Every structure is written in C-alpha cells, then in structure tokens.
C-alpha cells in the first residue's frame, strides 16, 4: 500500500494541537510542582525518627510506587467519587494520580540524597547548637538536593510523558486533541506522528540539558 | 457508601484472565526487548560514527516520546503505512518490545562501559576478536552488574503494560473497565484490581531488593 504523507490537515488544525499542548503543560506544571514538592515532605518523613511519621509515609511510598499510574488515575476518576462523594473531573483525576505517584518516587530520591550525606554533617550541625530541622534545612538539604538534581530532572521528564495518560479520562491534552484530529480527518499517521514529534521536540533538549547538568555537577563535586 | 465485593468475586475469573494476559504481554515484550536492547547498545558503542549516531537517535526517540503515543502510532498509523493486519495484541507487543529495548540498551551500555578497559586489552592480548571479547569476557561481567537495573526496568514495563487496555487488548486493566461497567461497581472492581497489581508488583520489588542485596554481598555490583 502506498501512502502519501499529507500534513495539510495538521497544519490547518494547529490551534487544536496548541490547545492540547497547553493542557499538557498545565497538567505537567501542576503534577511536577505537587509531586516533587510533596515528595520532599514524604521523603523527610520517611527518614523521621518517630514511627508516627515514618510508617505512614513508608506505606504511602510502597502503595504508590507499586501500582501502575493508569490504575491510580482511573481509580481516582471512577472509584474515589463513590467513596467520598467528592466530584472528580478529568483534570483532578489526572493530577491526583500523577502527582501522588510522583510524590512516592521522588520521596525515595530525596531519601537517598539525605542518606548520602555523611553523618559528620549532622554532628557538626548539632555541635553548633542547631535543631534537627535547622540542620536538615541549612546543611543537609542544600547539599543533598544538589546531588540528586539529575535524578529529579529525570523524574520531571517521566512526568511530562505521563501527562498523556490524562487522555484516558478524556482530559484535553495533546494526545487527546490528536485523536480528535485523526478521527475527523482520517489521518492517524500524520496526527500521531505530529504528537510524537512534539514530545520529542520538547523532551530531547530537556534530556540533553540533564546530561550537561550531570557533567557540570560531577566536575564541581 | 457500602462496600459490596459480591459482583467482583463472582466474575473473578475474568480478572484472572486479564492478569494472565498482562503477564503474557510483559513476558513477550521482555523476550524481544532485551535482545533488541543489546543490539542497540552494541551499535551505539560501535566505533563507526554514523552507526553510533543512528542507534543513539533511535534510543533517544523511544525514550523521550510517551509510550501511549507510540502505542497509538503502531496501532492506528502503522497499518496504513505498511499493509499488515494490526491487532491490539501485536501492536502492544511491538510497542513495548521497542520501547523497553531503548531503555534496556542504556542499561547494557552502562554495564558494558563499567567494565575496566584492561579486560578488553586482556582479550586482545590473547588474540580474541572484538566480538569474542565482548561475548566471552565483557558481557558476562556486565550482565551481572546490570541485574538490579534490569529488574527495576522490567517492573516498570509491567506497570506500563496497563496502557494496552486503551487499544482494547484484554489485559487486567481492560477487564477491570469491562467489569466495572457491567456490574456498576467501579469502587470495588478498581480497588480489587489496584490490590492485585500491588500484590504482584510489590512481590517483584521485594524479590529484586533481595537479589540486589545478594549481589552486593558477592561483590562486583554497582550497589553499595
């Protein structure tokens, strides 16, 4: 079968894709902020001495790391409203699923970062009369976060790719909009190729950026 | 709100069938993805600039595009481009073999590059060709170091296979959607399915942690 590539319908509908890309960026911004920010909180709690904080955060991490993110999104969309009576729209379901998943993954990254700091640093903080939280905030975290920056940026890239899952609950993002164009113009090849290229165009420079970042950090260590 | 698991329990065999299909897709994607990943890694490490750049591009492309987009492309677009009868099953296997091979390639590359240069020189000194040194000396050591990363990636793959439900392949997620609609019991169905995934993936994670510790003890591992 001979296929002639024709991107005319894609170009004519660029606004549709643009709206989708905006949706993707909004979900990404919300989930990456909540996920990486909340992950820090959970990661610190996982390292806490009191079991009251440590055990629930451990359970949280295990549950959300060991279930597929699509199951989480769908659970929040269809099951959560029945349980709580709270209405959940596609945006909220996607944000809940992806950011809780990201929180669990990044919590482990933060924990590894905190644990990688030699105990002498804690002792030094204590010797200066700093409280646990002061040492954590002023001494440990700044060094730890620098070390785990590459792992965190990788998570960010994963989150950007995960945002396509929002299309499963019909949230208006890039892939969902491409599906719309494909259905109306009978051009799945061009539509889905365009989406693949859009993601590649956004993420390829981002990935190269993380490589450069990694190299710079290795030199400064 | 009252929990009622009756509907889920009477149709539990449907969920088990889905679970079997989930494992089938994962296993087949591993079967094709791992050798393909090794090929890509060897090509990427090749001395020929053009070959290496092409392999690097393929790896980066499949690592930086969302798996769901790839799945849609293989399912909806590929059959128009080449004349094949595409089924959800084939599309799923093709997508996840290629997608995971890109990730496995990077694991192989990391493993091969972690082997000391002296090992290559040793092979060369006793008259082995590149391929022989690779097969007999470097790969056996590299593979041992790769095992933790390899297991982690396989677990990621298992989680990602839930996407095949969107092209109507009857995996566990698809069966869950189906059952939730039939029984009007989404809360119980999705909760049970989430627990099933959790039990499976948690067990595999624990296994991989145990293996990691064993390897760390026997030395020659990237884990400290």
Coordinates of C-alpha atoms in Angstrom, one line a residue:
Chain A
X1 CA 0.0 0.0 0.0
X2 CA 1.3 3.4 -1.0
X3 CA 0.8 6.2 1.4
X4 CA 1.5 9.8 0.6
X5 CA 2.2 11.9 3.7
X6 CA 0.0 14.9 3.9
X7 CA 0.4 17.2 6.9
X8 CA -2.1 19.8 5.5
X9 CA -4.9 18.9 7.9
X10 CA -2.4 19.0 10.8
X11 CA -1.2 22.5 9.9
X12 CA -4.8 23.7 9.3
X13 CA -5.7 22.4 12.8
X14 CA -2.6 23.6 14.6
X15 CA -4.8 25.6 17.0
X16 CA -6.4 22.3 18.2
X17 CA -3.0 20.9 18.9
X18 CA -1.9 24.1 20.6
X19 CA -4.9 23.9 23.0
X20 CA -3.8 20.3 23.7
X21 CA -0.2 21.3 24.3
X22 CA -1.5 24.0 26.8
X23 CA -3.5 21.3 28.6
X24 CA -0.3 19.1 28.7
X25 CA 1.7 21.9 30.1
X26 CA -0.9 22.8 32.8
X27 CA -1.1 19.2 34.0
X28 CA 2.7 18.9 33.9
X29 CA 3.2 22.2 35.9
X30 CA 0.6 21.1 38.5
X31 CA 1.9 17.5 38.8
X32 CA 5.6 18.3 38.8
X33 CA 5.1 21.0 41.5
X34 CA 2.9 18.9 43.7
X35 CA 4.9 15.7 43.0
X36 CA 8.4 17.0 43.6
X37 CA 7.3 19.3 46.4
X38 CA 5.2 16.8 48.2
X39 CA 7.9 14.2 47.7
X40 CA 10.3 16.2 49.7
X41 CA 7.9 16.2 52.6
X42 CA 7.2 12.5 52.4
X43 CA 11.0 11.8 51.9
X44 CA 11.8 13.7 55.0
X45 CA 9.1 12.0 56.9
X46 CA 10.4 8.6 55.8
X47 CA 13.7 9.5 57.4
X48 CA 12.0 10.7 60.7
X49 CA 12.8 9.1 64.0
X50 CA 9.2 8.9 65.2
X51 CA 7.3 5.9 63.7
X52 CA 4.1 8.0 63.7
X53 CA 5.6 9.9 60.7
X54 CA 7.8 7.2 59.3
X55 CA 5.4 4.3 59.0
X56 CA 2.5 6.1 57.2
X57 CA 5.0 7.7 54.7
X58 CA 6.6 4.3 54.1
X59 CA 3.2 2.8 53.4
X60 CA 2.3 5.7 51.1
X61 CA 5.5 5.2 49.1
X62 CA 5.1 1.5 48.8
X63 CA 1.4 1.7 47.7
X64 CA 2.0 4.4 45.0
X65 CA 5.3 3.0 43.7
X66 CA 3.9 -0.5 43.3
X67 CA 0.8 0.2 41.4
X68 CA 0.6 1.4 37.8
X69 CA -0.2 5.1 37.4
X70 CA -3.0 4.4 35.0
X71 CA -4.7 2.3 37.7
X72 CA -4.3 5.3 40.1
X73 CA -5.8 7.8 37.6
X74 CA -8.8 5.5 36.8
X75 CA -9.3 4.7 40.5
X76 CA -9.5 8.4 41.3
X77 CA -11.8 9.1 38.4
X78 CA -14.3 6.3 38.9
X79 CA -13.9 4.9 42.4
X80 CA -12.8 7.8 44.6
X81 CA -16.1 9.9 44.0
X82 CA -18.2 6.9 45.1
X83 CA -16.1 6.6 48.3
X84 CA -16.1 10.2 49.3
X85 CA -18.9 11.9 47.4
X86 CA -16.4 14.4 46.0
X87 CA -16.9 15.1 42.3
X88 CA -13.7 14.4 40.3
X89 CA -13.2 15.9 36.9
X90 CA -10.7 14.5 34.4
X91 CA -8.2 17.2 35.3
X92 CA -8.4 16.5 39.0
X93 CA -8.2 12.7 38.5
X94 CA -5.1 13.1 36.3
X95 CA -3.4 15.5 38.7
X96 CA -4.2 13.3 41.7
X97 CA -2.9 10.1 40.1
X98 CA 0.2 11.5 38.6
X99 CA 1.3 13.8 41.4
X100 CA 0.8 11.1 44.1
X101 CA 2.7 8.7 42.0
X102 CA 5.5 11.2 41.5
X103 CA 5.5 12.1 45.2
X104 CA 6.2 8.4 46.1
X105 CA 9.0 8.1 43.5
X106 CA 10.6 11.5 44.4
X107 CA 10.3 10.7 48.1
X108 CA 12.7 7.8 47.5
X109 CA 15.1 10.1 45.6
X110 CA 15.1 12.7 48.4
X111 CA 15.6 10.0 51.0
X112 CA 18.6 8.6 49.1
X113 CA 20.0 12.1 48.8
X114 CA 19.7 12.8 52.5
X115 CA 21.2 9.4 53.4
X116 CA 24.1 10.0 51.1
X117 CA 25.3 12.9 53.3
X118 CA 28.0 11.8 55.8
X119 CA 26.9 11.7 59.5
X120 CA 29.6 14.2 60.3
X121 CA 27.5 16.9 58.8
X122 CA 24.7 16.2 61.2
X123 CA 27.1 16.1 64.1
X124 CA 28.6 19.4 63.0
X125 CA 25.1 21.0 62.9
X126 CA 24.4 19.6 66.4
X127 CA 27.7 20.9 67.7
X128 CA 26.8 24.3 66.6
X129 CA 23.6 24.0 68.6
X130 CA 21.2 23.7 65.6
X131 CA 18.0 21.8 66.0
X132 CA 17.2 18.7 63.8
X133 CA 15.1 20.8 61.4
X134 CA 17.7 23.6 61.2
X135 CA 20.5 21.2 60.3
X136 CA 18.2 19.5 57.8
X137 CA 17.2 22.8 56.1
X138 CA 20.5 24.7 56.3
X139 CA 23.2 22.0 55.9
X140 CA 21.8 18.7 54.7
X141 CA 19.2 19.5 52.1
X142 CA 21.2 22.1 50.1
X143 CA 24.0 19.5 49.5
X144 CA 21.6 16.6 49.1
X145 CA 19.4 18.3 46.6
X146 CA 22.5 19.2 44.5
X147 CA 23.5 15.6 44.4
X148 CA 20.0 14.3 43.4
X149 CA 19.3 17.0 40.8
X150 CA 19.9 14.7 37.9
X151 CA 17.5 12.1 39.4
X152 CA 14.9 14.8 40.0
X153 CA 15.1 16.2 36.4
X154 CA 14.7 12.6 35.1
X155 CA 11.6 12.3 37.2
X156 CA 10.3 15.6 35.7
X157 CA 10.8 14.1 32.2
X158 CA 8.9 11.0 33.2
X159 CA 6.1 13.2 34.5
X160 CA 5.9 15.0 31.2
X161 CA 5.5 11.7 29.4
X162 CA 3.0 10.5 32.0
X163 CA 0.7 13.5 31.3
X164 CA -0.5 11.7 28.1
X165 CA -2.3 9.3 30.4
X166 CA -4.8 12.1 31.2
X167 CA -6.2 11.5 27.7
X168 CA -7.6 8.2 29.0
X169 CA -10.1 10.1 31.2
X170 CA -10.8 12.5 28.3
X171 CA -8.8 15.4 29.7
X172 CA -8.0 17.8 26.8
X173 CA -4.2 17.4 26.3
X174 CA -2.0 16.9 23.2
X175 CA -2.7 13.2 22.6
X176 CA -6.4 13.7 23.1
X177 CA -6.5 16.5 20.6
X178 CA -4.5 14.5 18.1
X179 CA -7.1 11.7 18.4
X180 CA -9.7 14.3 17.6
X181 CA -7.9 15.4 14.5
X182 CA -7.3 11.9 13.4
X183 CA -10.9 10.9 13.8
X184 CA -12.2 14.0 11.9
X185 CA -9.6 14.0 9.1
X186 CA -8.9 10.2 8.8
X187 CA -5.2 10.9 9.1
X188 CA -3.9 8.9 12.1
X189 CA -0.4 8.6 10.6
X190 CA 0.1 12.3 10.4
X191 CA -1.7 13.1 13.7
X192 CA 0.1 10.6 15.9
X193 CA 3.5 11.3 14.1
X194 CA 2.9 15.0 14.9
X195 CA 2.3 14.3 18.6
X196 CA 5.4 12.0 18.7
X197 CA 7.5 14.8 17.2
X198 CA 6.0 17.5 19.5
X199 CA 7.0 15.4 22.6
X200 CA 10.4 14.6 21.1
X201 CA 11.0 18.3 20.3
X202 CA 10.2 19.3 23.9
X203 CA 11.9 16.4 25.7
X204 CA 15.1 15.9 23.6
X205 CA 16.6 19.2 24.5
X206 CA 15.5 18.6 28.1
X207 CA 17.3 15.3 28.2
X208 CA 20.4 16.8 26.7
X209 CA 20.2 19.6 29.3
X210 CA 20.2 16.9 32.1
X211 CA 23.3 15.3 30.6
X212 CA 25.1 18.7 30.7
X213 CA 23.8 19.3 34.2
X214 CA 25.1 15.9 35.3
X215 CA 28.6 16.6 33.8
X216 CA 28.7 20.0 35.5
X217 CA 27.7 18.6 38.9
X218 CA 30.3 15.8 38.6
X219 CA 33.0 18.4 37.9
X220 CA 32.0 20.6 40.9
X221 CA 31.9 17.6 43.3
Chain B
X1 CA -21.4 4.0 50.9
X2 CA -21.5 0.3 51.3
X3 CA -18.7 -2.0 50.0
X4 CA -20.0 -5.0 48.2
X5 CA -17.5 -7.3 46.7
X6 CA -20.0 -10.0 45.6
X7 CA -20.0 -8.9 41.9
X8 CA -16.2 -8.8 41.8
X9 CA -15.9 -12.2 43.3
X10 CA -18.4 -14.0 41.0
X11 CA -16.5 -12.7 38.0
X12 CA -13.0 -13.0 39.4
X13 CA -12.0 -15.5 36.7
X14 CA -12.4 -12.6 34.2
X15 CA -9.8 -10.6 36.2
X16 CA -7.5 -13.6 36.4
X17 CA -7.7 -14.0 32.6
X18 CA -6.7 -10.3 32.4
X19 CA -3.8 -10.9 34.7
X20 CA -2.6 -13.8 32.6
X21 CA -2.7 -11.5 29.5
X22 CA -0.9 -8.7 31.4
X23 CA 1.9 -11.2 32.2
X24 CA 1.9 -12.5 28.6
X25 CA 2.4 -9.0 27.1
X26 CA 5.2 -8.3 29.7
X27 CA 7.0 -11.6 29.1
X28 CA 6.9 -11.3 25.3
X29 CA 8.0 -7.6 25.4
X30 CA 10.9 -8.7 27.5
X31 CA 11.7 -11.6 25.2
X32 CA 12.0 -9.3 22.2
X33 CA 13.0 -6.2 24.0
X34 CA 16.2 -7.5 25.8
X35 CA 18.0 -8.8 22.7
X36 CA 16.9 -5.8 20.7
X37 CA 18.3 -3.6 23.5
X38 CA 21.6 -5.5 23.4
X39 CA 21.8 -4.9 19.6
X40 CA 21.1 -1.2 20.1
X41 CA 23.7 -0.9 22.8
X42 CA 26.4 -2.6 20.8
X43 CA 25.6 -0.4 17.8
X44 CA 25.7 2.7 20.0
X45 CA 29.1 1.7 21.3
X46 CA 30.4 0.9 17.8
X47 CA 33.4 2.8 16.5
X48 CA 31.6 3.8 13.3
X49 CA 30.3 7.4 14.0
X50 CA 27.3 7.1 11.7
X51 CA 26.1 3.8 13.2
X52 CA 26.6 5.0 16.7
X53 CA 24.7 8.2 16.0
X54 CA 21.8 6.4 14.3
X55 CA 21.5 4.0 17.3
X56 CA 21.7 6.9 19.7
X57 CA 18.8 8.7 17.8
X58 CA 16.6 5.6 17.9
X59 CA 17.2 5.1 21.7
X60 CA 16.6 8.8 22.5
X61 CA 13.5 8.9 20.3
X62 CA 11.8 6.0 22.1
X63 CA 12.9 7.2 25.5
X64 CA 11.6 10.7 25.0
X65 CA 8.2 10.0 23.5
X66 CA 5.4 8.8 25.7
X67 CA 4.7 5.1 25.4
X68 CA 0.9 5.8 24.9
X69 CA 1.7 7.9 21.8
X70 CA 3.9 5.1 20.5
X71 CA 1.2 2.5 21.1
X72 CA -1.4 4.7 19.2
X73 CA 1.1 5.1 16.4
X74 CA 1.7 1.4 16.0
X75 CA -1.9 0.6 16.3
X76 CA -3.6 3.3 14.2
X77 CA -0.9 4.6 11.9
X78 CA 1.4 1.7 11.0
X79 CA -1.3 -0.5 9.3
X80 CA -1.9 2.4 6.9
X81 CA 1.8 2.8 6.2
X82 CA 2.6 -0.9 5.6
X83 CA 0.0 -3.4 4.7
X84 CA -0.4 -5.5 7.9
X85 CA -3.5 -6.7 9.8
X86 CA -2.9 -5.0 13.2
X87 CA -4.4 -6.5 16.2
X88 CA -4.3 -4.9 19.7
X89 CA -2.1 -7.8 20.8
X90 CA 0.5 -7.3 18.0
X91 CA 0.5 -3.5 18.5
X92 CA 1.1 -4.0 22.2
X93 CA 4.0 -6.4 21.7
X94 CA 5.6 -4.3 19.0
X95 CA 5.3 -1.1 21.0
X96 CA 6.6 -2.4 24.3
X97 CA 9.4 -4.5 22.8
X98 CA 10.8 -1.4 21.0
X99 CA 10.0 1.0 23.9
X100 CA 11.7 -1.2 26.5
X101 CA 14.6 -2.1 24.2
X102 CA 15.5 1.6 24.2
X103 CA 15.7 1.5 28.0
X104 CA 17.5 -1.8 28.1
X105 CA 20.0 -0.5 25.6
X106 CA 21.0 2.2 28.0
X107 CA 21.3 -0.4 30.8
X108 CA 23.5 -2.6 28.6
X109 CA 25.6 0.4 27.6
X110 CA 26.1 1.4 31.3
X111 CA 27.0 -2.2 32.1
X112 CA 29.5 -2.6 29.2
X113 CA 31.1 0.7 29.9
X114 CA 31.5 -0.1 33.6
X115 CA 33.9 -2.9 32.7
X116 CA 37.5 -2.0 33.1
X117 CA 39.4 -1.2 29.9
X118 CA 42.1 -3.8 30.9
X119 CA 39.6 -6.6 30.3
X120 CA 39.3 -5.6 26.7
X121 CA 43.1 -5.4 26.4
X122 CA 43.4 -8.8 28.1
X123 CA 41.1 -10.3 25.5
X124 CA 43.0 -8.7 22.6
X125 CA 46.3 -9.8 24.1
X126 CA 45.3 -13.5 23.9
X127 CA 44.1 -13.0 20.3
X128 CA 40.4 -12.6 20.7
X129 CA 38.4 -10.5 18.3
X130 CA 36.1 -7.7 19.4
X131 CA 33.1 -10.0 19.2
X132 CA 34.8 -12.7 21.1
X133 CA 36.0 -10.4 23.9
X134 CA 32.5 -9.0 24.2
X135 CA 30.8 -12.3 24.4
X136 CA 33.3 -14.2 26.5
X137 CA 34.8 -11.6 28.8
X138 CA 32.9 -8.3 28.9
X139 CA 29.2 -9.3 28.7
X140 CA 29.2 -12.0 31.4
X141 CA 30.6 -9.5 33.9
X142 CA 28.5 -6.6 32.6
X143 CA 25.3 -8.6 32.8
X144 CA 25.9 -9.4 36.5
X145 CA 26.3 -5.7 37.3
X146 CA 23.1 -4.8 35.3
X147 CA 20.8 -7.2 37.1
X148 CA 19.3 -4.6 39.6
X149 CA 18.7 -2.0 36.9
X150 CA 17.3 -4.7 34.6
X151 CA 14.8 -5.9 37.2
X152 CA 13.7 -2.4 38.0
X153 CA 13.1 -1.7 34.3
X154 CA 11.1 -5.0 34.0
X155 CA 8.9 -3.9 36.8
X156 CA 8.4 -0.5 35.1
X157 CA 7.5 -2.4 32.0
X158 CA 4.9 -4.4 33.8
X159 CA 3.3 -1.2 35.1
X160 CA 3.4 0.4 31.7
X161 CA 1.6 -2.5 30.0
X162 CA -1.7 -1.2 31.6
X163 CA -1.7 1.2 28.6
X164 CA -2.6 -1.7 26.2
X165 CA -6.1 -1.5 27.6
X166 CA -6.6 1.7 25.7
X167 CA -6.3 -0.2 22.4
X168 CA -8.8 -2.8 23.7
X169 CA -6.3 -5.6 24.5
X170 CA -7.8 -7.7 27.3
X171 CA -5.2 -7.2 30.0
X172 CA -6.1 -6.8 33.7
X173 CA -6.9 -3.1 33.3
X174 CA -9.2 -3.7 30.3
X175 CA -11.0 -6.5 32.2
X176 CA -11.4 -4.1 35.1
X177 CA -13.0 -1.4 32.9
X178 CA -15.3 -4.0 31.4
X179 CA -16.3 -5.5 34.7
X180 CA -16.9 -2.1 36.3
X181 CA -19.3 -1.2 33.5
X182 CA -21.1 -4.5 33.6
X183 CA -21.5 -4.6 37.4
X184 CA -22.0 -0.9 38.2
X185 CA -19.4 -1.5 40.9
X186 CA -16.4 0.6 39.9
X187 CA -15.3 1.2 43.5
X188 CA -15.0 -2.5 44.3
X189 CA -13.6 -3.5 40.9
X190 CA -10.9 -0.9 40.7
X191 CA -9.9 -1.3 44.3
X192 CA -9.6 -5.1 43.9
X193 CA -7.6 -4.6 40.6
X194 CA -5.3 -2.0 42.3
X195 CA -4.7 -4.5 45.1
X196 CA -3.9 -7.3 42.5
X197 CA -1.4 -5.0 40.8
X198 CA 0.0 -4.0 44.1
X199 CA 0.4 -7.6 45.3
X200 CA 2.2 -8.6 42.1
X201 CA 4.5 -5.6 41.8
X202 CA 5.3 -5.4 45.5
X203 CA 6.3 -9.1 45.5
X204 CA 8.5 -8.5 42.4
X205 CA 10.0 -5.4 44.0
X206 CA 10.9 -7.3 47.2
X207 CA 12.4 -10.0 45.1
X208 CA 14.6 -7.5 43.2
X209 CA 15.7 -5.9 46.5
X210 CA 16.7 -9.4 47.8
X211 CA 18.6 -10.1 44.6
X212 CA 20.3 -6.7 44.9
X213 CA 21.5 -7.5 48.4
X214 CA 22.8 -10.9 47.4
X215 CA 24.7 -9.3 44.5
X216 CA 26.1 -6.6 46.7
X217 CA 27.4 -9.2 49.2
X218 CA 29.0 -11.3 46.4
X219 CA 30.8 -8.1 45.3
X220 CA 31.0 -6.8 41.8
X221 CA 27.8 -4.8 41.9
X222 CA 27.0 -1.2 41.4
X223 CA 25.0 -1.2 44.6
X224 CA 26.9 -0.2 47.8

